[in-house]
Coordinates of N, CA and C in Angstrom, one line a residue:
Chain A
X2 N 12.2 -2.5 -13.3 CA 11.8 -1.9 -12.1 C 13.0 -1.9 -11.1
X3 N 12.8 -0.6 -10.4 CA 13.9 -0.3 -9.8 C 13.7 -1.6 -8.5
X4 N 15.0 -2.6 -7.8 CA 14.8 -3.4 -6.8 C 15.0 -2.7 -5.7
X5 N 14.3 -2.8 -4.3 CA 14.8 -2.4 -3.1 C 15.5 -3.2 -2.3
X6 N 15.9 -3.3 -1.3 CA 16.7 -3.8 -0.5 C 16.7 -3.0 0.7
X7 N 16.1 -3.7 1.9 CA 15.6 -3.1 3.1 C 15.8 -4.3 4.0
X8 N 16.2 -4.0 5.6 CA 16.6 -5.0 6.8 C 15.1 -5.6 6.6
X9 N 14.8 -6.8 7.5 CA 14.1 -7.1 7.7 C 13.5 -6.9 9.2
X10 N 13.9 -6.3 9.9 CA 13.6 -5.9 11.0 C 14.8 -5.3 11.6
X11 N 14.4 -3.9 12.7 CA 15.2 -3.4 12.9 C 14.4 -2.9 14.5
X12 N 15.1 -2.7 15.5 CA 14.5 -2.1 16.9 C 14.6 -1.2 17.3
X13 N 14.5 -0.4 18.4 CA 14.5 1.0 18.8 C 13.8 1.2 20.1
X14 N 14.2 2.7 20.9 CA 13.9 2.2 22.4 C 13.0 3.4 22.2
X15 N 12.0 4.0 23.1 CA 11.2 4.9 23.4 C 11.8 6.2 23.0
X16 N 11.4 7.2 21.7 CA 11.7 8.3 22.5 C 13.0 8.8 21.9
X17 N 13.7 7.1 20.9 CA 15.4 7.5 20.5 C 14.9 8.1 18.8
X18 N 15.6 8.4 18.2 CA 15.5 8.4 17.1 C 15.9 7.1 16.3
X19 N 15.1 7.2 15.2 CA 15.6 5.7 14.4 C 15.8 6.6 13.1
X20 N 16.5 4.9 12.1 CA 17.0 5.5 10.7 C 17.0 4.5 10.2
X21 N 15.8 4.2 9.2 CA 15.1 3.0 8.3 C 15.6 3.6 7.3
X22 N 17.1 2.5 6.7 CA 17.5 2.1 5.5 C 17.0 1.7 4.5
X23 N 17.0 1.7 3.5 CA 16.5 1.1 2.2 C 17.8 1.1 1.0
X24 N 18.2 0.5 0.3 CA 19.2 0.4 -1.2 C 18.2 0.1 -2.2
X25 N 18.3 1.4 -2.9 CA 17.4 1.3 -4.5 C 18.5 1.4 -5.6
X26 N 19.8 0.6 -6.0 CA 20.6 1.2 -6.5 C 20.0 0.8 -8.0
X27 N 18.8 0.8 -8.3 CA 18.6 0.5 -9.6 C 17.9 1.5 -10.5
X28 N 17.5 2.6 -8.9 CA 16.4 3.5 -9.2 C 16.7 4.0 -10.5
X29 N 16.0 4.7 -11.3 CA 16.0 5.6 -12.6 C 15.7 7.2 -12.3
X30 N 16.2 8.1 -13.1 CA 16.6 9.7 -13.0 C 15.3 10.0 -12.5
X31 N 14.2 9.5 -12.9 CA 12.4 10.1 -12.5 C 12.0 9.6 -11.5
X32 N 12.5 8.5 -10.8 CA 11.6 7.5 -10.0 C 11.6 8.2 -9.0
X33 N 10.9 9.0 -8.0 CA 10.7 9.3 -6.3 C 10.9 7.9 -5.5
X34 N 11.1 8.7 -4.6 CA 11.2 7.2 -3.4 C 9.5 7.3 -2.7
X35 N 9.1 6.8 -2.1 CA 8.2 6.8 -1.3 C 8.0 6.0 -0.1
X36 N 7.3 5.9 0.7 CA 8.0 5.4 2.0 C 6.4 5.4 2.5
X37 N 6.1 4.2 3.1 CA 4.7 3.6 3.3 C 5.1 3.1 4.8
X38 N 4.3 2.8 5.6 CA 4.3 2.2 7.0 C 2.9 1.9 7.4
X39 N 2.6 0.4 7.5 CA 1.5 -0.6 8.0 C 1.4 -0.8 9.7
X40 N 0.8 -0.2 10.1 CA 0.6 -0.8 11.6 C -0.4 -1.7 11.5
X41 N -0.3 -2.9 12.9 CA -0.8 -3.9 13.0 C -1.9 -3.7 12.9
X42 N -2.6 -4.6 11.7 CA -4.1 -4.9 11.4 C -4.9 -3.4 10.7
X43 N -4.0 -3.1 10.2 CA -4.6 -2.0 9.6 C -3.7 -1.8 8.1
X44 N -4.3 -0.7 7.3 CA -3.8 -0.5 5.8 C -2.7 0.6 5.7
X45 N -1.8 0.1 4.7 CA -1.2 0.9 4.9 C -1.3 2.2 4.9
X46 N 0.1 3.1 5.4 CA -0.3 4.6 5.4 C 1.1 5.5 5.0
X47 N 0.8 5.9 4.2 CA 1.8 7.0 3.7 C 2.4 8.2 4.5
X48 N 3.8 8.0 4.3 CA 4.4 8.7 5.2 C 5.1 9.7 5.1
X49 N 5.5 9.9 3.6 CA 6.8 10.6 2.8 C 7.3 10.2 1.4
X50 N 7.3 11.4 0.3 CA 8.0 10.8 0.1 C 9.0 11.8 -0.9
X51 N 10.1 11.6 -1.9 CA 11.3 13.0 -2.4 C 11.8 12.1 -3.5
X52 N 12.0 13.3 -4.2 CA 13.2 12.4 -5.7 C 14.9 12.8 -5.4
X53 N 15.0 14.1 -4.6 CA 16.7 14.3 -4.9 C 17.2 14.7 -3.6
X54 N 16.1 15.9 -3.4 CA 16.6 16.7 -1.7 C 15.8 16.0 -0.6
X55 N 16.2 16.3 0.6 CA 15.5 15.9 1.6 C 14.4 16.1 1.7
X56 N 13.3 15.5 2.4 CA 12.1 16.4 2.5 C 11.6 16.2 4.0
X57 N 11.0 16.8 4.7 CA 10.6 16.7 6.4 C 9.2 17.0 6.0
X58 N 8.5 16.3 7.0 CA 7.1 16.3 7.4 C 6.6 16.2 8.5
X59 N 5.3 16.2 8.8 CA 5.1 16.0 10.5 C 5.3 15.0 10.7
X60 N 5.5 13.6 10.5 CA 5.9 12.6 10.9 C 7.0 12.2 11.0
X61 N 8.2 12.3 9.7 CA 8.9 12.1 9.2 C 10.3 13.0 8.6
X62 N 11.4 12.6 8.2 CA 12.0 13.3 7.6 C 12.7 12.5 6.2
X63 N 13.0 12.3 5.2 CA 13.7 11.7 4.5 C 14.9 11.8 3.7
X64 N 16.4 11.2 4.2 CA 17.2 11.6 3.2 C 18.1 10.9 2.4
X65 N 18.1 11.2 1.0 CA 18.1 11.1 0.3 C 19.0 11.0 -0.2
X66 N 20.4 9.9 -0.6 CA 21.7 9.7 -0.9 C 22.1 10.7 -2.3
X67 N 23.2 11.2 -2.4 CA 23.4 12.3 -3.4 C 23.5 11.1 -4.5
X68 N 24.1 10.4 -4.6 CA 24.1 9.4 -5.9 C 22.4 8.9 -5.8
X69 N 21.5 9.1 -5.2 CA 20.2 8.1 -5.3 C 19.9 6.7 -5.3
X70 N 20.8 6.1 -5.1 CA 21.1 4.7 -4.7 C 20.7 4.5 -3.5
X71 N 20.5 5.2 -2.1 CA 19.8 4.9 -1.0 C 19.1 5.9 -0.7
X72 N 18.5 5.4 0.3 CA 17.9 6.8 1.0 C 17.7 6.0 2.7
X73 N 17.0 6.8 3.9 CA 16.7 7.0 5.1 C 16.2 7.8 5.5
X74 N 14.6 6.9 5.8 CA 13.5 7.5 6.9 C 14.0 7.9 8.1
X75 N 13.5 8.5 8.5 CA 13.9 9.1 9.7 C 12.7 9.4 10.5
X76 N 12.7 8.5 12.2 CA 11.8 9.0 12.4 C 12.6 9.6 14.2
X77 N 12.3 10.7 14.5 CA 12.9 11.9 15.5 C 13.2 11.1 16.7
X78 N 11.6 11.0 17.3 CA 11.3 10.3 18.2 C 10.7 9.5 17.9
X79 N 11.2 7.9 18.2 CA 9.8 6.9 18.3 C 9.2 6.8 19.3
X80 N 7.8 6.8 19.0 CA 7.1 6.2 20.6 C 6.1 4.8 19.9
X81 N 6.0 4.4 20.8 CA 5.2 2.6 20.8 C 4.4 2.8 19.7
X82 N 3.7 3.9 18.8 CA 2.6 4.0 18.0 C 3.5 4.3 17.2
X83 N 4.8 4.4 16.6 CA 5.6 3.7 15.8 C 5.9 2.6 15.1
X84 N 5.7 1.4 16.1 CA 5.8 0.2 15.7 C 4.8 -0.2 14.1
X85 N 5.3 -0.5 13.3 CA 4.9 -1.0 12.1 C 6.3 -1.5 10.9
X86 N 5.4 -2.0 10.1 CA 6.1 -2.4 9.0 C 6.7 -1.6 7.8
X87 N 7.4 -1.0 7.8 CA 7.8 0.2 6.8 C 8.5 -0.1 5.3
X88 N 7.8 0.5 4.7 CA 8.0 -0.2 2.9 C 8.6 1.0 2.5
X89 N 9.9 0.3 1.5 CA 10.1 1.8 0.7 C 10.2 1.6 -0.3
X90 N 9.4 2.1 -1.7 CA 9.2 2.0 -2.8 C 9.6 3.2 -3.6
X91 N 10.5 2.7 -5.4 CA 10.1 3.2 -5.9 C 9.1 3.7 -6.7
X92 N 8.8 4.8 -6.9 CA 7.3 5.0 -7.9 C 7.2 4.4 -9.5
X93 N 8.0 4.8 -10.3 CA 8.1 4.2 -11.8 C 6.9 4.8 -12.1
X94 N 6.6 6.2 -11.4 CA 5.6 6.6 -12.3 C 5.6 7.8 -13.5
X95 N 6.9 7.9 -13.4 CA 7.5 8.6 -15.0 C 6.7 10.0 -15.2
X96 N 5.9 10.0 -14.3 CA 5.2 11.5 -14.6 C 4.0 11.3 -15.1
X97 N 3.4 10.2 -15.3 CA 2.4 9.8 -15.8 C 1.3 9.9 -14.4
X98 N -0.6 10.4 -15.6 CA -1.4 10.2 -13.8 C -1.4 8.9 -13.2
X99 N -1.0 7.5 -14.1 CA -1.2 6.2 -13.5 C -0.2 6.0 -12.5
X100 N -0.1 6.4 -11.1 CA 1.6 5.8 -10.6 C 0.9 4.0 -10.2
X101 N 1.4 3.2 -10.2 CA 1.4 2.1 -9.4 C 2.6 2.1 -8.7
X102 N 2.1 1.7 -7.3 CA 2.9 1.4 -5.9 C 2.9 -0.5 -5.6
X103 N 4.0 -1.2 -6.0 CA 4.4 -2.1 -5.9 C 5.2 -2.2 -4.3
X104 N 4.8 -3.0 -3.4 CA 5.4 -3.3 -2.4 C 5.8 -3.7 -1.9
X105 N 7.2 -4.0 -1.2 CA 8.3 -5.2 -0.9 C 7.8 -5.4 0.3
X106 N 8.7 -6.2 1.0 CA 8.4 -7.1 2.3 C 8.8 -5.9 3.4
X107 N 9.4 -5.3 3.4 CA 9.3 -4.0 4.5 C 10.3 -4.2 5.5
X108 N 10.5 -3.3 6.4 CA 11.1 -3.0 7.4 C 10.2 -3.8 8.8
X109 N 10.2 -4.9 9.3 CA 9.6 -4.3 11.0 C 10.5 -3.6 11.7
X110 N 9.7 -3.1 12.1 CA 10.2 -1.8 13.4 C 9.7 -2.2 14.7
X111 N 10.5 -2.4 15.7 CA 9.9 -2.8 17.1 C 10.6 -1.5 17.7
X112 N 9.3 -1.1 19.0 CA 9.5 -0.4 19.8 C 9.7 -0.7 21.4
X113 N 11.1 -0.3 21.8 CA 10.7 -0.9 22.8 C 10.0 0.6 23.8
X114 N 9.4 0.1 25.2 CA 9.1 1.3 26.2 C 10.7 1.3 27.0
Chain B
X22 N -14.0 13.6 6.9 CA -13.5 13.3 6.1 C -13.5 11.0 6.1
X23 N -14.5 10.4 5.9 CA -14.6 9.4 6.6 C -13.2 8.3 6.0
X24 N -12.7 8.7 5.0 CA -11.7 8.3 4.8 C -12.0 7.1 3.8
X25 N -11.4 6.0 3.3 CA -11.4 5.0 2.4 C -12.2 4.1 2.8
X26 N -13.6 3.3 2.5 CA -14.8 2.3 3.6 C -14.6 1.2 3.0
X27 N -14.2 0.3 3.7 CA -14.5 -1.2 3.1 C -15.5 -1.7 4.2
X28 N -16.0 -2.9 3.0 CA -17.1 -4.1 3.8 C -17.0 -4.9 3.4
X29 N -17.3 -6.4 3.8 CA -17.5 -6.3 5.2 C -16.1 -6.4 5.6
X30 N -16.1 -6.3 7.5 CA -14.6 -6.0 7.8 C -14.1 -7.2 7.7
X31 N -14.8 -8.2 7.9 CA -14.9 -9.7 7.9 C -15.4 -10.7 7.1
X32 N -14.9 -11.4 6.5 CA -15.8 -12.3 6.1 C -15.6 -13.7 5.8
X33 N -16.6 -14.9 6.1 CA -15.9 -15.9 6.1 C -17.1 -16.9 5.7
X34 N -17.0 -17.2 4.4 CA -17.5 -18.6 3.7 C -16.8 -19.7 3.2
X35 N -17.8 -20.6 2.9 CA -17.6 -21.8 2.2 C -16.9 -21.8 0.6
X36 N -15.9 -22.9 0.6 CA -15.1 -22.9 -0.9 C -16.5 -23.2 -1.8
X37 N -16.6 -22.2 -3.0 CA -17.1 -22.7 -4.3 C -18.5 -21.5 -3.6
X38 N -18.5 -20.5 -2.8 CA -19.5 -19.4 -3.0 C -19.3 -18.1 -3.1
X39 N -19.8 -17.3 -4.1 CA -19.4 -16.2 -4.6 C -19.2 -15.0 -3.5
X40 N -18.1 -14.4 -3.4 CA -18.0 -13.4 -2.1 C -17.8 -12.0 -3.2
X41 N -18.5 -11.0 -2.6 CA -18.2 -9.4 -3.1 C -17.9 -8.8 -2.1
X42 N -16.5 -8.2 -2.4 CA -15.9 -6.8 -1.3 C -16.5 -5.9 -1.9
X43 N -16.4 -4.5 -0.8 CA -17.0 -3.5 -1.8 C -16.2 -2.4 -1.1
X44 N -16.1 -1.6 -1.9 CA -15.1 0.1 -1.2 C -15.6 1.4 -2.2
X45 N -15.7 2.1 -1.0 CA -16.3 3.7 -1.1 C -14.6 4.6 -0.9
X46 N -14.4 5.1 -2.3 CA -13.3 5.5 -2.1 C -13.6 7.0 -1.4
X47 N -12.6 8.1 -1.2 CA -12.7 8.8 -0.4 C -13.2 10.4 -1.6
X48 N -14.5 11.4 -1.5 CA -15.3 11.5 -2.2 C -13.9 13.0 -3.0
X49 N -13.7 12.7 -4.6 CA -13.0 13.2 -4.8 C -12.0 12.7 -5.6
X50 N -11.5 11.7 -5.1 CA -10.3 10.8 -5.7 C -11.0 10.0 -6.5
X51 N -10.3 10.4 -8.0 CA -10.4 9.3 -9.5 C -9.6 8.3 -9.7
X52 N -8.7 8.2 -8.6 CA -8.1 6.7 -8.5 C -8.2 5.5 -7.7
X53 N -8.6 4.5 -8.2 CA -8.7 3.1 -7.4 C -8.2 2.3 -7.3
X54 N -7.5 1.4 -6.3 CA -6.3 0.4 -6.4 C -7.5 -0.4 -5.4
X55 N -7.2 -2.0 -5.9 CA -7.5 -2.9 -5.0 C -5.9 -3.8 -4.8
X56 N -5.6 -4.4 -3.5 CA -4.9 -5.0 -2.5 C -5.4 -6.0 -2.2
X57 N -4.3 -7.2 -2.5 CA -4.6 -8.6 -1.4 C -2.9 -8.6 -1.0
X58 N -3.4 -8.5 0.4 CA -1.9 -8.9 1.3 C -1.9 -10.8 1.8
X59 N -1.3 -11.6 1.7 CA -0.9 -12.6 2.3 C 0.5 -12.7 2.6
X60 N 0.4 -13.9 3.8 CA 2.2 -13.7 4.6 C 3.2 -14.0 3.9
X61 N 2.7 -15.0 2.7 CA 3.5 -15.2 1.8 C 4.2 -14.9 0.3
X62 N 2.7 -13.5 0.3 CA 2.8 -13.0 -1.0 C 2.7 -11.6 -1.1
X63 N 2.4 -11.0 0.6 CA 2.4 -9.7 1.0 C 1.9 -9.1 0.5
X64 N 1.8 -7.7 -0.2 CA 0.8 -6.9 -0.9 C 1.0 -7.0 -2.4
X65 N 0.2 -7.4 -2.7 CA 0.0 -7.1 -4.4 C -0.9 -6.6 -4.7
X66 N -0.9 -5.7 -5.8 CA -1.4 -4.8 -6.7 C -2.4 -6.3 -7.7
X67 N -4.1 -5.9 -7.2 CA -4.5 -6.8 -8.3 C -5.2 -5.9 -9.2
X68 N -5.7 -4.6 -9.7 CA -6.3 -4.2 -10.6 C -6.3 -2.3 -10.3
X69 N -6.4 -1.7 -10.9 CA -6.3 0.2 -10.8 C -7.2 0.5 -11.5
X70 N -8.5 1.3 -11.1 CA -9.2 2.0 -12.1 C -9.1 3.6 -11.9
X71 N -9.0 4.4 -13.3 CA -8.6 5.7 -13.1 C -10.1 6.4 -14.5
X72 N -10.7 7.2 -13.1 CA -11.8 7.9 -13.6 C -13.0 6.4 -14.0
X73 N -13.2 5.3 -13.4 CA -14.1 4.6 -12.9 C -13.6 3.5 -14.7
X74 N -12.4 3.7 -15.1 CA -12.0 2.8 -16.1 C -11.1 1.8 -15.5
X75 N -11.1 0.7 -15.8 CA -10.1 -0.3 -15.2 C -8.7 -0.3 -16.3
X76 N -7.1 0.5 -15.5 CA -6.1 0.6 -16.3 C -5.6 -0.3 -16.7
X77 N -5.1 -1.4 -15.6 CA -4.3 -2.3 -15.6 C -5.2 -3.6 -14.8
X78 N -5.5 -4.6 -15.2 CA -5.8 -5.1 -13.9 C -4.6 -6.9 -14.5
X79 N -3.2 -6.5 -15.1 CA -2.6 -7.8 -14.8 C -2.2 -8.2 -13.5
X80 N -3.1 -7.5 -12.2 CA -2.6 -8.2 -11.2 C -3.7 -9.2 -11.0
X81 N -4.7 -9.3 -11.3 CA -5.5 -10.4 -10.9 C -5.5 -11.8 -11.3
X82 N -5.8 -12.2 -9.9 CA -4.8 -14.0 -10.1 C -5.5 -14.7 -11.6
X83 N -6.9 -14.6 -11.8 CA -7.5 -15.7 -12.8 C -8.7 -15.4 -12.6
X84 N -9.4 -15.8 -13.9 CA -10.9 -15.3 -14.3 C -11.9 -15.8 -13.2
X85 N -11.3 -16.1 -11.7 CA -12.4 -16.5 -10.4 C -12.7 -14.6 -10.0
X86 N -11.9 -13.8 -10.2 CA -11.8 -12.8 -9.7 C -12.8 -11.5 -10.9
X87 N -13.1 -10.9 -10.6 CA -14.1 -9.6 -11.2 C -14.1 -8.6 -10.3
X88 N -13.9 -7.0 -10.8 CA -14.0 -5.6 -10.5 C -14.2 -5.1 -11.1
X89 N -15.4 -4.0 -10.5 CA -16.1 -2.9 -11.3 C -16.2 -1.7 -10.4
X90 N -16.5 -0.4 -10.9 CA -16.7 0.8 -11.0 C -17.9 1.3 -11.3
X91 N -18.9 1.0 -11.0 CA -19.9 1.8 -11.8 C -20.0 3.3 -11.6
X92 N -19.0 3.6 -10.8 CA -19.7 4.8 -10.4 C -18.2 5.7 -9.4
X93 N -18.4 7.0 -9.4 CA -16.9 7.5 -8.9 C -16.7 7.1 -7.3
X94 N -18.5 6.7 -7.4 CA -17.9 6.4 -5.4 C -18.5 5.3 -5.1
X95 N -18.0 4.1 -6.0 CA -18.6 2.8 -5.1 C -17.4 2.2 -6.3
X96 N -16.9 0.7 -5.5 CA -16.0 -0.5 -6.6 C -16.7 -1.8 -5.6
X97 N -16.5 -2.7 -6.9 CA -16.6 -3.9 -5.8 C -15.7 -5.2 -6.7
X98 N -15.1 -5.8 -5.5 CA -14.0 -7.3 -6.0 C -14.7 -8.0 -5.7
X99 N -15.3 -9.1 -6.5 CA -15.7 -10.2 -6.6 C -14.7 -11.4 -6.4
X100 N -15.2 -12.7 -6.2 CA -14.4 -13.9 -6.4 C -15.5 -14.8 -6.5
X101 N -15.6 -15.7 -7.9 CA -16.7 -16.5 -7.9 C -15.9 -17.5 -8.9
X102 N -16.0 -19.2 -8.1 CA -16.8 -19.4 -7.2 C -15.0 -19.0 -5.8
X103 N -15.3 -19.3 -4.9 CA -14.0 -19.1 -3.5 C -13.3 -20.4 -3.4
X104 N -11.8 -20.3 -3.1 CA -11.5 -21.6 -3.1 C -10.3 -20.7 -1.9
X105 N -10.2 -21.9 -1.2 CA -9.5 -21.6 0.3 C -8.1 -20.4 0.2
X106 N -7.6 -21.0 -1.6 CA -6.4 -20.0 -1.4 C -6.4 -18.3 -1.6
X107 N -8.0 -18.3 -1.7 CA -8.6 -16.8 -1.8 C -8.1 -16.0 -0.5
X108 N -8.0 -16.6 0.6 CA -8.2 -16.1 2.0 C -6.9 -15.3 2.6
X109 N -7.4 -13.7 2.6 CA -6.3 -13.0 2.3 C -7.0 -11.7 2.7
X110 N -6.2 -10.6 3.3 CA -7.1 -9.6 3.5 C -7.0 -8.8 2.4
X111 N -8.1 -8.0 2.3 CA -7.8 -7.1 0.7 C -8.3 -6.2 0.8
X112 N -7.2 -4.9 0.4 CA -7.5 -3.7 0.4 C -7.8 -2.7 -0.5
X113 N -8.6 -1.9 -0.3 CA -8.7 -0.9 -1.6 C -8.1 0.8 -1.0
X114 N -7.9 1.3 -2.0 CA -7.3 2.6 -1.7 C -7.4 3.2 -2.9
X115 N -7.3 4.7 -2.4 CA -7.6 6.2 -3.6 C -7.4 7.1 -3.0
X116 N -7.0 7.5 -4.7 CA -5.7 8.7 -4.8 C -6.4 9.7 -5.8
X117 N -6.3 11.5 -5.5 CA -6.7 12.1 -6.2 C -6.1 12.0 -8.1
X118 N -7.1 12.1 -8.7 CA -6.3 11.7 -10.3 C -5.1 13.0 -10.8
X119 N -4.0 12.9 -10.2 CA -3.2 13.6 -10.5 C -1.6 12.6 -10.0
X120 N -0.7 13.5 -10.6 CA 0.4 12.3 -10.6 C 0.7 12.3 -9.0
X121 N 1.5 11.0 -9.3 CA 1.8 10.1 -7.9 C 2.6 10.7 -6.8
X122 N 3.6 11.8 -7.7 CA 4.3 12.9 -6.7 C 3.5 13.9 -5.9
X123 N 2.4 13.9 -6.3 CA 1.5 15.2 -5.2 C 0.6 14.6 -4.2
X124 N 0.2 13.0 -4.1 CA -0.4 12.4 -3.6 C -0.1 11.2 -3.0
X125 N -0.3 11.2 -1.9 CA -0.3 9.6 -1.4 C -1.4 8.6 -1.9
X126 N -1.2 7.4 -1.6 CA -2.6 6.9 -1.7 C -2.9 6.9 0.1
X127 N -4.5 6.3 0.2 CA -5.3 6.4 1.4 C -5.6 4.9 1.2
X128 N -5.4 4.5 2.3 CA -6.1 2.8 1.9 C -7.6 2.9 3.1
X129 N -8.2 2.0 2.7 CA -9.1 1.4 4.2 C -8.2 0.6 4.5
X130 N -9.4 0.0 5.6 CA -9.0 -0.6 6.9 C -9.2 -2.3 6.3
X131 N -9.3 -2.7 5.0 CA -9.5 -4.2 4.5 C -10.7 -4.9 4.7
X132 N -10.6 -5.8 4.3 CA -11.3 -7.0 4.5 C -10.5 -8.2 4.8
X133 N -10.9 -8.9 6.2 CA -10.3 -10.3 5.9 C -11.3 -11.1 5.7
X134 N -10.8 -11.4 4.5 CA -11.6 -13.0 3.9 C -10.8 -14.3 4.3
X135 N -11.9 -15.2 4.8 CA -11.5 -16.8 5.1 C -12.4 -17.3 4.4
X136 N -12.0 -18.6 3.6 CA -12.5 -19.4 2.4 C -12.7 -20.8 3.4
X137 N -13.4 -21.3 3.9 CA -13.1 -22.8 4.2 C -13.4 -23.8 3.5

C-alpha cells in the first residue's frame, strides 16, 4: 500500500487561500488520490478526488504532481466552516467495484477569523 | 435525500452487555463500510459488505464483534459481550456499487459508544 505523509497541522486566516500537502511517493500507476475532510464531531466527508490531471470542484481544487509522488488540496477561500481534519488517501482500488479507503492521521486545519 | 442514519447517536452501557449499532445506508447504494475512529487508532476500516455480502471483514478486532445485512437498507454492528476498550465512535457509510473513482463514500453522523 501506497504510504502518505501529510503535516500534522497546518493554519490559515479567514478568507486566504490554503494548500494541504500530502507525499504519496509510493503511490502505483492506478491508485487515484482522494482527499476526505472530518469536521468536528461529525463523519467524514468527501471532498475530491484525480489520478493524473488537476481536478476542481465546488469546494475544492486538486493538484496533482506530474511525477505523482505528491499532490495539493487547495482550498480558494477558507472560512471558519473549513476547519477540519483533512485525510489524503490513496485508493488501491485497481479498478475493481471493492475500493477500500484506509485512513491516515490527517491534516488539522485551523481557521483563524 | 436523508443521507447515511445511524442509531443510536449515543450510547452508553455496562462492560460484559451486548450493544447493536444499526445503519440505514443511503436508498440506492450496494456498498457498506462500517468505521471505529479512536484518538489512538483513528479510523479503521472494520468490515465492507457489497450487495448485502460481507467482502472483507479482516478489520474486525475479535469474535466479541458481529455484522449483518439482511437487507439492502438496514446493517447492524454488534459487540457481545462490551468491554471498556470497545468505546469508540463508529461509523457506517455507502457508496453506489460501482468503482471507487465515480463515487465518494457518504458516511453518517456515528455513534458514540462508552463501555464502563
Amino acid at each position: 500500500d501506497a504510504k502518505t505523509t501529510q503535516p500534522n497541522s497546518m493554519e490559515s486566516n479567514e478568507e486566504e487561500p490554503v494548500h494541504l500537502p500530502c507525499n504519496h511517493s509510493t503511490i502505483s500507476g492506478t491508485d487515484y488520490i482522494h482527499w476526505y475532510r472530518q469536521l468536528p464531531s461529525q463523519g467524514p466527508e468527501y471532498v475530491i478526488h484525480g489520478l493524473t490531471s488537476n481536478v476542481n470542484n465546488r469546494m475544492a481544487s486538486l493538484a496533482i504532481a506530474e511525477d505523482r509522488k505528491s499532490s495539493t488540496l487547495i482550498l480558494h477561500r477558507a472560512t471558519l466552516r473549513d476547519a477540519a481534519v483533512y485525510y489524503c488517501i490513496p485508493d488501491h482500488a485497481g479498478g475493481t467495484s471493492y475500493g477500500k479507503l484506509t485512513f491516515g492521521q490527517g491534516t488539522i486545519l485551523t481557521v483563524h477569523p | 435525500d436523508a443521507g447515511v442514519i445511524q442509531s443510536p447517536r449515543h450510547e452508553v452501557t455496562e462492560m460484559g452487555q451486548e450493544v447493536t449499532l444499526r445503519c440505514k445506508p443511503i436508498s440506492g447504494h450496494n456498498s457498506l463500510f462500517w468505521y471505529r475512529q479512536t484518538m489512538m487508532r483513528g479510523l479503521e476500516l472494520l468490515i465492507y459488505f457489497n450487495n448485502n455480502v460481507p467482502i472483507d471483514d479482516s478489520g474486525m478486532p475479535e469474535d466479541r464483534f458481529s455484522a449483518k445485512m439482511p437487507n439492502a437498507s438496514f446493517s447492524t454492528l454488534k459487540i457481545q459481550p462490551s468491554e471498556p476498550r470497545d468505546s469508540a465512535v463508529y461509523f457506517c457509510a455507502s457508496t453506489p456499487d460501482a468503482p471507487l473513482r465515480l463515487y465518494g463514500y457518504t458516511f453518517g453522523s456515528g455513534t458514540r459508544l462508552t463501555v464502563v
